[in-house]
Amino acid sequence: MDNHFLWGGATASYQCEGAWNVDEKAESMWDHYLHQENLENGDVASDHYHRYEEDIRMMSEGGQNTYRFSLSWPRIIKNKEGEINLKGIEFYTKILDTCKKFNIEPFVTLYHWDLPQYWEEIGGWLNHDVCVAFAQYAKVCFEYFGDKISLWTTFNEPKWFVVNGYKIGNYPPGYQDTAKTMQAAYNVMYANSLAIEVFREGNYSGEIGIVHSYTPVNGVDDSIETKIAMRYADNYCNNWILDTAALGEFPIDLIAYLSKSYDISFMKPEELRKIKQYTVDFIGLNYYSRTLVKSYTEGETQLQFNHSGKKGESKVLIKNWFEQVKDPSNETTEWDTEIYPKGLQDGLVEAYKRYKLPLYVTENGIGVREDVSVDQINDEYRISFMNDHINAIFNAIDLGCDVRGYYVWSPFDLYSWKNGVEKRYGLVAVDFVDNQVRKPKASYYWFKKMIETNGALIKRKSY
Ligand code: BG6
């Protein structure tokens, strides 16, 4: 393994910081939505706002050399007028200085879903002004933190927050509306290009990319119907983000199809030129599983999400596009995520062939219910999951892919959006009930040893 390979963990501001209304932080759309719906929220989360030093020290002691985290827009910008909150700047400066102290390379996301509520109130991602505001916020971050950060990303997972927020309706703002989904998707990708333009024009050092919830698509057979379904699924899951961010173009067949039923006049030629011009330097891929599909022409569209942790609740059936099916021979988590490491190998090979850009695996992990009251949490399932996925990365590198880093989701337990804190991903347990005590799980020590031995610990297997 190359000595510069980045090994670390990833978090998101809303999911770990807590301190939701501290030091003049503005309300985010997630604060607002979860409070209003009276759902389990991230008001305290892992209290990283006050414990970041301990968390970063533990990452370093665990052999990790990088930390992927996001900046909270509502912590940094107080209002629509763009007033900067110096206390927010101070907080992230302390995080970055702590990373430096512990020889941890920061990998920073500008947007991991916590839109300021003052922007949501005037339309959020449906409002074009928010694209401009995002670029202005990005500029503030580049100016204040530019000398401390070499790896930036604009958005975390546009597919996930746009489709969940505007089509499925299980995330804020909770719409179930295809036209709105298209508009939000376009605006987010346009905002991505505006932030990259600011980065290039400002001559900031380092590189800028995007992070995508990557789910490589497989078909149930080789029939022509399945191949067509696979293309629809790939456009829906991956291409509108990756083609647009990396090649500067929305998939033409997707746009042609949608334009038959929807008004796409919001796609302005001058903006499409900007999207073409300002593309990413690298791609971050979050990998949890692949998508296995078959054709779906009868029956209605049904999109349902498993937030309960009871197997069998999720459904993705899009009329005339595709149906997501399960392979019964593979294990799934309680939240219906298929465990399929081969998909990571195949996906990296595919993404590298298509985009020819450096790749980082920016999230990978397994969410489970765990008893963290015991002295030593023996999370063998997580070790086995990580072994198999890191093996898949090694295989992809052997096949010629330029993969530069691996981030486990997550270095410590976090709040998991609508699933609350019972769905745990961390290498370090957080006692959310009793004083936020941190306790390394067996996987923490395994990951440390794996990094120290430069991957020699990985049980190799080829697919
Ligand atoms: C990714 C997100 O989609 O998956 C994270 O970037 C998220 O924010 C992670 O927490 C796991 O998903 P979940 O819903 O199980 O927390």
JSON list of N, CA, C and O in Angstrom, two decimals, residues 207-246:
[
{"chain": "A", "resi": 207, "resn": "GLU", "atom": "N", "xyz": [-7.51, 20.63, -3.60]},
{"chain": "A", "resi": 207, "resn": "GLU", "atom": "CA", "xyz": [-8.40, 20.10, -4.64]},
{"chain": "A", "resi": 207, "resn": "GLU", "atom": "C", "xyz": [-9.83, 20.09, -4.13]},
{"chain": "A", "resi": 207, "resn": "GLU", "atom": "O", "xyz": [-10.06, 20.07, -2.92]},
{"chain": "A", "resi": 208, "resn": "ILE", "atom": "N", "xyz": [-10.74, 20.05, -5.09]},
{"chain": "A", "resi": 208, "resn": "ILE", "atom": "CA", "xyz": [-12.16, 20.04, -4.70]},
{"chain": "A", "resi": 208, "resn": "ILE", "atom": "C", "xyz": [-12.91, 18.93, -5.45]},
{"chain": "A", "resi": 208, "resn": "ILE", "atom": "O", "xyz": [-12.69, 18.73, -6.65]},
{"chain": "A", "resi": 209, "resn": "GLY", "atom": "N", "xyz": [-13.74, 18.22, -4.71]},
{"chain": "A", "resi": 209, "resn": "GLY", "atom": "CA", "xyz": [-14.51, 17.12, -5.31]},
{"chain": "A", "resi": 209, "resn": "GLY", "atom": "C", "xyz": [-15.94, 17.13, -4.81]},
{"chain": "A", "resi": 209, "resn": "GLY", "atom": "O", "xyz": [-16.43, 18.12, -4.26]},
{"chain": "A", "resi": 210, "resn": "ILE", "atom": "N", "xyz": [-16.60, 16.01, -5.02]},
{"chain": "A", "resi": 210, "resn": "ILE", "atom": "CA", "xyz": [-17.98, 15.84, -4.54]},
{"chain": "A", "resi": 210, "resn": "ILE", "atom": "C", "xyz": [-18.06, 14.44, -3.94]},
{"chain": "A", "resi": 210, "resn": "ILE", "atom": "O", "xyz": [-17.26, 13.57, -4.30]},
{"chain": "A", "resi": 211, "resn": "VAL", "atom": "N", "xyz": [-19.01, 14.23, -3.03]},
{"chain": "A", "resi": 211, "resn": "VAL", "atom": "CA", "xyz": [-19.18, 12.90, -2.44]},
{"chain": "A", "resi": 211, "resn": "VAL", "atom": "C", "xyz": [-20.55, 12.35, -2.86]},
{"chain": "A", "resi": 211, "resn": "VAL", "atom": "O", "xyz": [-21.57, 13.02, -2.72]},
{"chain": "A", "resi": 212, "resn": "HIS", "atom": "N", "xyz": [-20.51, 11.12, -3.37]},
{"chain": "A", "resi": 212, "resn": "HIS", "atom": "CA", "xyz": [-21.74, 10.51, -3.89]},
{"chain": "A", "resi": 212, "resn": "HIS", "atom": "C", "xyz": [-22.06, 9.21, -3.15]},
{"chain": "A", "resi": 212, "resn": "HIS", "atom": "O", "xyz": [-21.17, 8.43, -2.81]},
{"chain": "A", "resi": 213, "resn": "SER", "atom": "N", "xyz": [-23.37, 8.97, -2.95]},
{"chain": "A", "resi": 213, "resn": "SER", "atom": "CA", "xyz": [-23.83, 7.71, -2.34]},
{"chain": "A", "resi": 213, "resn": "SER", "atom": "C", "xyz": [-23.85, 6.66, -3.45]},
{"chain": "A", "resi": 213, "resn": "SER", "atom": "O", "xyz": [-24.86, 6.47, -4.10]},
{"chain": "A", "resi": 214, "resn": "TYR", "atom": "N", "xyz": [-22.74, 6.01, -3.63]},
{"chain": "A", "resi": 214, "resn": "TYR", "atom": "CA", "xyz": [-22.55, 5.18, -4.82]},
{"chain": "A", "resi": 214, "resn": "TYR", "atom": "C", "xyz": [-23.17, 3.80, -4.64]},
{"chain": "A", "resi": 214, "resn": "TYR", "atom": "O", "xyz": [-22.88, 3.09, -3.69]},
{"chain": "A", "resi": 215, "resn": "THR", "atom": "N", "xyz": [-24.02, 3.44, -5.60]},
{"chain": "A", "resi": 215, "resn": "THR", "atom": "CA", "xyz": [-24.61, 2.12, -5.55]},
{"chain": "A", "resi": 215, "resn": "THR", "atom": "C", "xyz": [-24.56, 1.54, -6.97]},
{"chain": "A", "resi": 215, "resn": "THR", "atom": "O", "xyz": [-25.44, 1.80, -7.79]},
{"chain": "A", "resi": 216, "resn": "PRO", "atom": "N", "xyz": [-23.48, 0.82, -7.28]},
{"chain": "A", "resi": 216, "resn": "PRO", "atom": "CA", "xyz": [-23.36, 0.25, -8.62]},
{"chain": "A", "resi": 216, "resn": "PRO", "atom": "C", "xyz": [-24.56, -0.64, -8.91]},
{"chain": "A", "resi": 216, "resn": "PRO", "atom": "O", "xyz": [-25.09, -1.31, -8.01]},
{"chain": "A", "resi": 217, "resn": "VAL", "atom": "N", "xyz": [-24.98, -0.63, -10.16]},
{"chain": "A", "resi": 217, "resn": "VAL", "atom": "CA", "xyz": [-26.21, -1.33, -10.53]},
{"chain": "A", "resi": 217, "resn": "VAL", "atom": "C", "xyz": [-25.90, -2.67, -11.19]},
{"chain": "A", "resi": 217, "resn": "VAL", "atom": "O", "xyz": [-25.07, -2.74, -12.10]},
{"chain": "A", "resi": 218, "resn": "ASN", "atom": "N", "xyz": [-26.57, -3.72, -10.73]},
{"chain": "A", "resi": 218, "resn": "ASN", "atom": "CA", "xyz": [-26.50, -5.04, -11.37]},
{"chain": "A", "resi": 218, "resn": "ASN", "atom": "C", "xyz": [-27.89, -5.44, -11.82]},
{"chain": "A", "resi": 218, "resn": "ASN", "atom": "O", "xyz": [-28.89, -4.98, -11.25]},
{"chain": "A", "resi": 219, "resn": "GLY", "atom": "N", "xyz": [-27.95, -6.32, -12.82]},
{"chain": "A", "resi": 219, "resn": "GLY", "atom": "CA", "xyz": [-29.25, -6.79, -13.28]},
{"chain": "A", "resi": 219, "resn": "GLY", "atom": "C", "xyz": [-29.45, -8.25, -12.90]},
{"chain": "A", "resi": 219, "resn": "GLY", "atom": "O", "xyz": [-28.48, -8.98, -12.66]},
{"chain": "A", "resi": 220, "resn": "VAL", "atom": "N", "xyz": [-30.71, -8.67, -12.87]},
{"chain": "A", "resi": 220, "resn": "VAL", "atom": "CA", "xyz": [-30.99, -10.07, -12.49]},
{"chain": "A", "resi": 220, "resn": "VAL", "atom": "C", "xyz": [-30.64, -11.06, -13.60]},
{"chain": "A", "resi": 220, "resn": "VAL", "atom": "O", "xyz": [-30.47, -12.24, -13.35]},
{"chain": "A", "resi": 221, "resn": "ASP", "atom": "N", "xyz": [-30.58, -10.57, -14.84]},
{"chain": "A", "resi": 221, "resn": "ASP", "atom": "CA", "xyz": [-30.21, -11.46, -15.96]},
{"chain": "A", "resi": 221, "resn": "ASP", "atom": "C", "xyz": [-29.68, -10.60, -17.10]},
{"chain": "A", "resi": 221, "resn": "ASP", "atom": "O", "xyz": [-29.48, -9.40, -16.93]},
{"chain": "A", "resi": 222, "resn": "ASP", "atom": "N", "xyz": [-29.47, -11.24, -18.25]},
{"chain": "A", "resi": 222, "resn": "ASP", "atom": "CA", "xyz": [-28.86, -10.51, -19.38]},
{"chain": "A", "resi": 222, "resn": "ASP", "atom": "C", "xyz": [-29.88, -10.06, -20.41]},
{"chain": "A", "resi": 222, "resn": "ASP", "atom": "O", "xyz": [-29.51, -9.69, -21.53]},
{"chain": "A", "resi": 223, "resn": "SER", "atom": "N", "xyz": [-31.16, -10.11, -20.06]},
{"chain": "A", "resi": 223, "resn": "SER", "atom": "CA", "xyz": [-32.17, -9.77, -21.07]},
{"chain": "A", "resi": 223, "resn": "SER", "atom": "C", "xyz": [-32.12, -8.29, -21.41]},
{"chain": "A", "resi": 223, "resn": "SER", "atom": "O", "xyz": [-31.63, -7.46, -20.63]},
{"chain": "A", "resi": 224, "resn": "ILE", "atom": "N", "xyz": [-32.69, -7.96, -22.53]},
{"chain": "A", "resi": 224, "resn": "ILE", "atom": "CA", "xyz": [-32.71, -6.56, -22.97]},
{"chain": "A", "resi": 224, "resn": "ILE", "atom": "C", "xyz": [-33.55, -5.71, -22.01]},
{"chain": "A", "resi": 224, "resn": "ILE", "atom": "O", "xyz": [-33.20, -4.58, -21.68]},
{"chain": "A", "resi": 225, "resn": "GLU", "atom": "N", "xyz": [-34.66, -6.30, -21.50]},
{"chain": "A", "resi": 225, "resn": "GLU", "atom": "CA", "xyz": [-35.52, -5.55, -20.55]},
{"chain": "A", "resi": 225, "resn": "GLU", "atom": "C", "xyz": [-34.71, -5.19, -19.30]},
{"chain": "A", "resi": 225, "resn": "GLU", "atom": "O", "xyz": [-34.82, -4.09, -18.77]},
{"chain": "A", "resi": 226, "resn": "THR", "atom": "N", "xyz": [-33.93, -6.15, -18.85]},
{"chain": "A", "resi": 226, "resn": "THR", "atom": "CA", "xyz": [-33.14, -5.89, -17.64]},
{"chain": "A", "resi": 226, "resn": "THR", "atom": "C", "xyz": [-32.07, -4.84, -17.92]},
{"chain": "A", "resi": 226, "resn": "THR", "atom": "O", "xyz": [-31.82, -3.95, -17.09]},
{"chain": "A", "resi": 227, "resn": "LYS", "atom": "N", "xyz": [-31.48, -4.90, -19.10]},
{"chain": "A", "resi": 227, "resn": "LYS", "atom": "CA", "xyz": [-30.45, -3.90, -19.43]},
{"chain": "A", "resi": 227, "resn": "LYS", "atom": "C", "xyz": [-31.05, -2.49, -19.45]},
{"chain": "A", "resi": 227, "resn": "LYS", "atom": "O", "xyz": [-30.44, -1.53, -18.99]},
{"chain": "A", "resi": 228, "resn": "ILE", "atom": "N", "xyz": [-32.27, -2.38, -19.98]},
{"chain": "A", "resi": 228, "resn": "ILE", "atom": "CA", "xyz": [-32.93, -1.07, -20.00]},
{"chain": "A", "resi": 228, "resn": "ILE", "atom": "C", "xyz": [-33.22, -0.62, -18.56]},
{"chain": "A", "resi": 228, "resn": "ILE", "atom": "O", "xyz": [-32.96, 0.53, -18.19]},
{"chain": "A", "resi": 229, "resn": "ALA", "atom": "N", "xyz": [-33.71, -1.55, -17.76]},
{"chain": "A", "resi": 229, "resn": "ALA", "atom": "CA", "xyz": [-33.98, -1.22, -16.35]},
{"chain": "A", "resi": 229, "resn": "ALA", "atom": "C", "xyz": [-32.70, -0.78, -15.63]},
{"chain": "A", "resi": 229, "resn": "ALA", "atom": "O", "xyz": [-32.70, 0.16, -14.82]},
{"chain": "A", "resi": 230, "resn": "MET", "atom": "N", "xyz": [-31.59, -1.43, -15.97]},
{"chain": "A", "resi": 230, "resn": "MET", "atom": "CA", "xyz": [-30.30, -1.07, -15.34]},
{"chain": "A", "resi": 230, "resn": "MET", "atom": "C", "xyz": [-29.90, 0.36, -15.69]},
{"chain": "A", "resi": 230, "resn": "MET", "atom": "O", "xyz": [-29.37, 1.09, -14.86]},
{"chain": "A", "resi": 231, "resn": "ARG", "atom": "N", "xyz": [-30.15, 0.74, -16.93]},
{"chain": "A", "resi": 231, "resn": "ARG", "atom": "CA", "xyz": [-29.78, 2.10, -17.33]},
{"chain": "A", "resi": 231, "resn": "ARG", "atom": "C", "xyz": [-30.64, 3.13, -16.58]},
{"chain": "A", "resi": 231, "resn": "ARG", "atom": "O", "xyz": [-30.14, 4.14, -16.08]},
{"chain": "A", "resi": 232, "resn": "TYR", "atom": "N", "xyz": [-31.94, 2.84, -16.45]},
{"chain": "A", "resi": 232, "resn": "TYR", "atom": "CA", "xyz": [-32.80, 3.75, -15.68]},
{"chain": "A", "resi": 232, "resn": "TYR", "atom": "C", "xyz": [-32.30, 3.85, -14.24]},
{"chain": "A", "resi": 232, "resn": "TYR", "atom": "O", "xyz": [-32.24, 4.93, -13.66]},
{"chain": "A", "resi": 233, "resn": "ALA", "atom": "N", "xyz": [-31.98, 2.69, -13.68]},
{"chain": "A", "resi": 233, "resn": "ALA", "atom": "CA", "xyz": [-31.55, 2.67, -12.28]},
{"chain": "A", "resi": 233, "resn": "ALA", "atom": "C", "xyz": [-30.23, 3.43, -12.12]},
{"chain": "A", "resi": 233, "resn": "ALA", "atom": "O", "xyz": [-30.04, 4.18, -11.15]},
{"chain": "A", "resi": 234, "resn": "ASP", "atom": "N", "xyz": [-29.33, 3.25, -13.08]},
{"chain": "A", "resi": 234, "resn": "ASP", "atom": "CA", "xyz": [-28.03, 3.93, -12.98]},
{"chain": "A", "resi": 234, "resn": "ASP", "atom": "C", "xyz": [-28.22, 5.44, -13.10]},
{"chain": "A", "resi": 234, "resn": "ASP", "atom": "O", "xyz": [-27.58, 6.22, -12.39]},
{"chain": "A", "resi": 235, "resn": "ASN", "atom": "N", "xyz": [-29.11, 5.86, -13.98]},
{"chain": "A", "resi": 235, "resn": "ASN", "atom": "CA", "xyz": [-29.39, 7.30, -14.11]},
{"chain": "A", "resi": 235, "resn": "ASN", "atom": "C", "xyz": [-29.98, 7.86, -12.82]},
{"chain": "A", "resi": 235, "resn": "ASN", "atom": "O", "xyz": [-29.61, 8.94, -12.37]},
{"chain": "A", "resi": 236, "resn": "TYR", "atom": "N", "xyz": [-30.92, 7.09, -12.25]},
{"chain": "A", "resi": 236, "resn": "TYR", "atom": "CA", "xyz": [-31.61, 7.52, -11.03]},
{"chain": "A", "resi": 236, "resn": "TYR", "atom": "C", "xyz": [-30.66, 7.56, -9.83]},
{"chain": "A", "resi": 236, "resn": "TYR", "atom": "O", "xyz": [-30.66, 8.50, -9.04]},
{"chain": "A", "resi": 237, "resn": "CYS", "atom": "N", "xyz": [-29.84, 6.50, -9.71]},
{"chain": "A", "resi": 237, "resn": "CYS", "atom": "CA", "xyz": [-29.00, 6.37, -8.52]},
{"chain": "A", "resi": 237, "resn": "CYS", "atom": "C", "xyz": [-27.68, 7.13, -8.63]},
{"chain": "A", "resi": 237, "resn": "CYS", "atom": "O", "xyz": [-27.19, 7.66, -7.63]},
{"chain": "A", "resi": 238, "resn": "ASN", "atom": "N", "xyz": [-27.05, 7.10, -9.80]},
{"chain": "A", "resi": 238, "resn": "ASN", "atom": "CA", "xyz": [-25.66, 7.54, -9.89]},
{"chain": "A", "resi": 238, "resn": "ASN", "atom": "C", "xyz": [-25.37, 8.64, -10.91]},
{"chain": "A", "resi": 238, "resn": "ASN", "atom": "O", "xyz": [-24.66, 9.59, -10.61]},
{"chain": "A", "resi": 239, "resn": "ASN", "atom": "N", "xyz": [-25.87, 8.46, -12.14]},
{"chain": "A", "resi": 239, "resn": "ASN", "atom": "CA", "xyz": [-25.33, 9.26, -13.24]},
{"chain": "A", "resi": 239, "resn": "ASN", "atom": "C", "xyz": [-25.64, 10.75, -13.16]},
{"chain": "A", "resi": 239, "resn": "ASN", "atom": "O", "xyz": [-24.84, 11.57, -13.61]},
{"chain": "A", "resi": 240, "resn": "TRP", "atom": "N", "xyz": [-26.82, 11.10, -12.62]},
{"chain": "A", "resi": 240, "resn": "TRP", "atom": "CA", "xyz": [-27.13, 12.54, -12.62]},
{"chain": "A", "resi": 240, "resn": "TRP", "atom": "C", "xyz": [-26.21, 13.30, -11.68]},
{"chain": "A", "resi": 240, "resn": "TRP", "atom": "O", "xyz": [-26.04, 14.51, -11.82]},
{"chain": "A", "resi": 241, "resn": "ILE", "atom": "N", "xyz": [-25.57, 12.59, -10.78]},
{"chain": "A", "resi": 241, "resn": "ILE", "atom": "CA", "xyz": [-24.59, 13.27, -9.91]},
{"chain": "A", "resi": 241, "resn": "ILE", "atom": "C", "xyz": [-23.20, 13.13, -10.52]},
{"chain": "A", "resi": 241, "resn": "ILE", "atom": "O", "xyz": [-22.51, 14.12, -10.76]},
{"chain": "A", "resi": 242, "resn": "LEU", "atom": "N", "xyz": [-22.78, 11.89, -10.77]},
{"chain": "A", "resi": 242, "resn": "LEU", "atom": "CA", "xyz": [-21.38, 11.69, -11.19]},
{"chain": "A", "resi": 242, "resn": "LEU", "atom": "C", "xyz": [-21.10, 12.21, -12.59]},
{"chain": "A", "resi": 242, "resn": "LEU", "atom": "O", "xyz": [-20.07, 12.86, -12.81]},
{"chain": "A", "resi": 243, "resn": "ASP", "atom": "N", "xyz": [-21.98, 11.95, -13.55]},
{"chain": "A", "resi": 243, "resn": "ASP", "atom": "CA", "xyz": [-21.74, 12.46, -14.91]},
{"chain": "A", "resi": 243, "resn": "ASP", "atom": "C", "xyz": [-21.69, 14.00, -14.87]},
{"chain": "A", "resi": 243, "resn": "ASP", "atom": "O", "xyz": [-20.86, 14.63, -15.51]},
{"chain": "A", "resi": 244, "resn": "THR", "atom": "N", "xyz": [-22.60, 14.56, -14.10]},
{"chain": "A", "resi": 244, "resn": "THR", "atom": "CA", "xyz": [-22.71, 16.02, -14.07]},
{"chain": "A", "resi": 244, "resn": "THR", "atom": "C", "xyz": [-21.51, 16.65, -13.37]},
{"chain": "A", "resi": 244, "resn": "THR", "atom": "O", "xyz": [-20.92, 17.61, -13.86]},
{"chain": "A", "resi": 245, "resn": "ALA", "atom": "N", "xyz": [-21.12, 16.06, -12.23]},
{"chain": "A", "resi": 245, "resn": "ALA", "atom": "CA", "xyz": [-19.99, 16.65, -11.48]},
{"chain": "A", "resi": 245, "resn": "ALA", "atom": "C", "xyz": [-18.65, 16.39, -12.17]},
{"chain": "A", "resi": 245, "resn": "ALA", "atom": "O", "xyz": [-17.76, 17.23, -12.14]},
{"chain": "A", "resi": 246, "resn": "ALA", "atom": "N", "xyz": [-18.50, 15.22, -12.79]},
{"chain": "A", "resi": 246, "resn": "ALA", "atom": "CA", "xyz": [-17.18, 14.84, -13.33]},
{"chain": "A", "resi": 246, "resn": "ALA", "atom": "C", "xyz": [-17.04, 15.16, -14.81]},
{"chain": "A", "resi": 246, "resn": "ALA", "atom": "O", "xyz": [-15.96, 15.56, -15.26]}
]
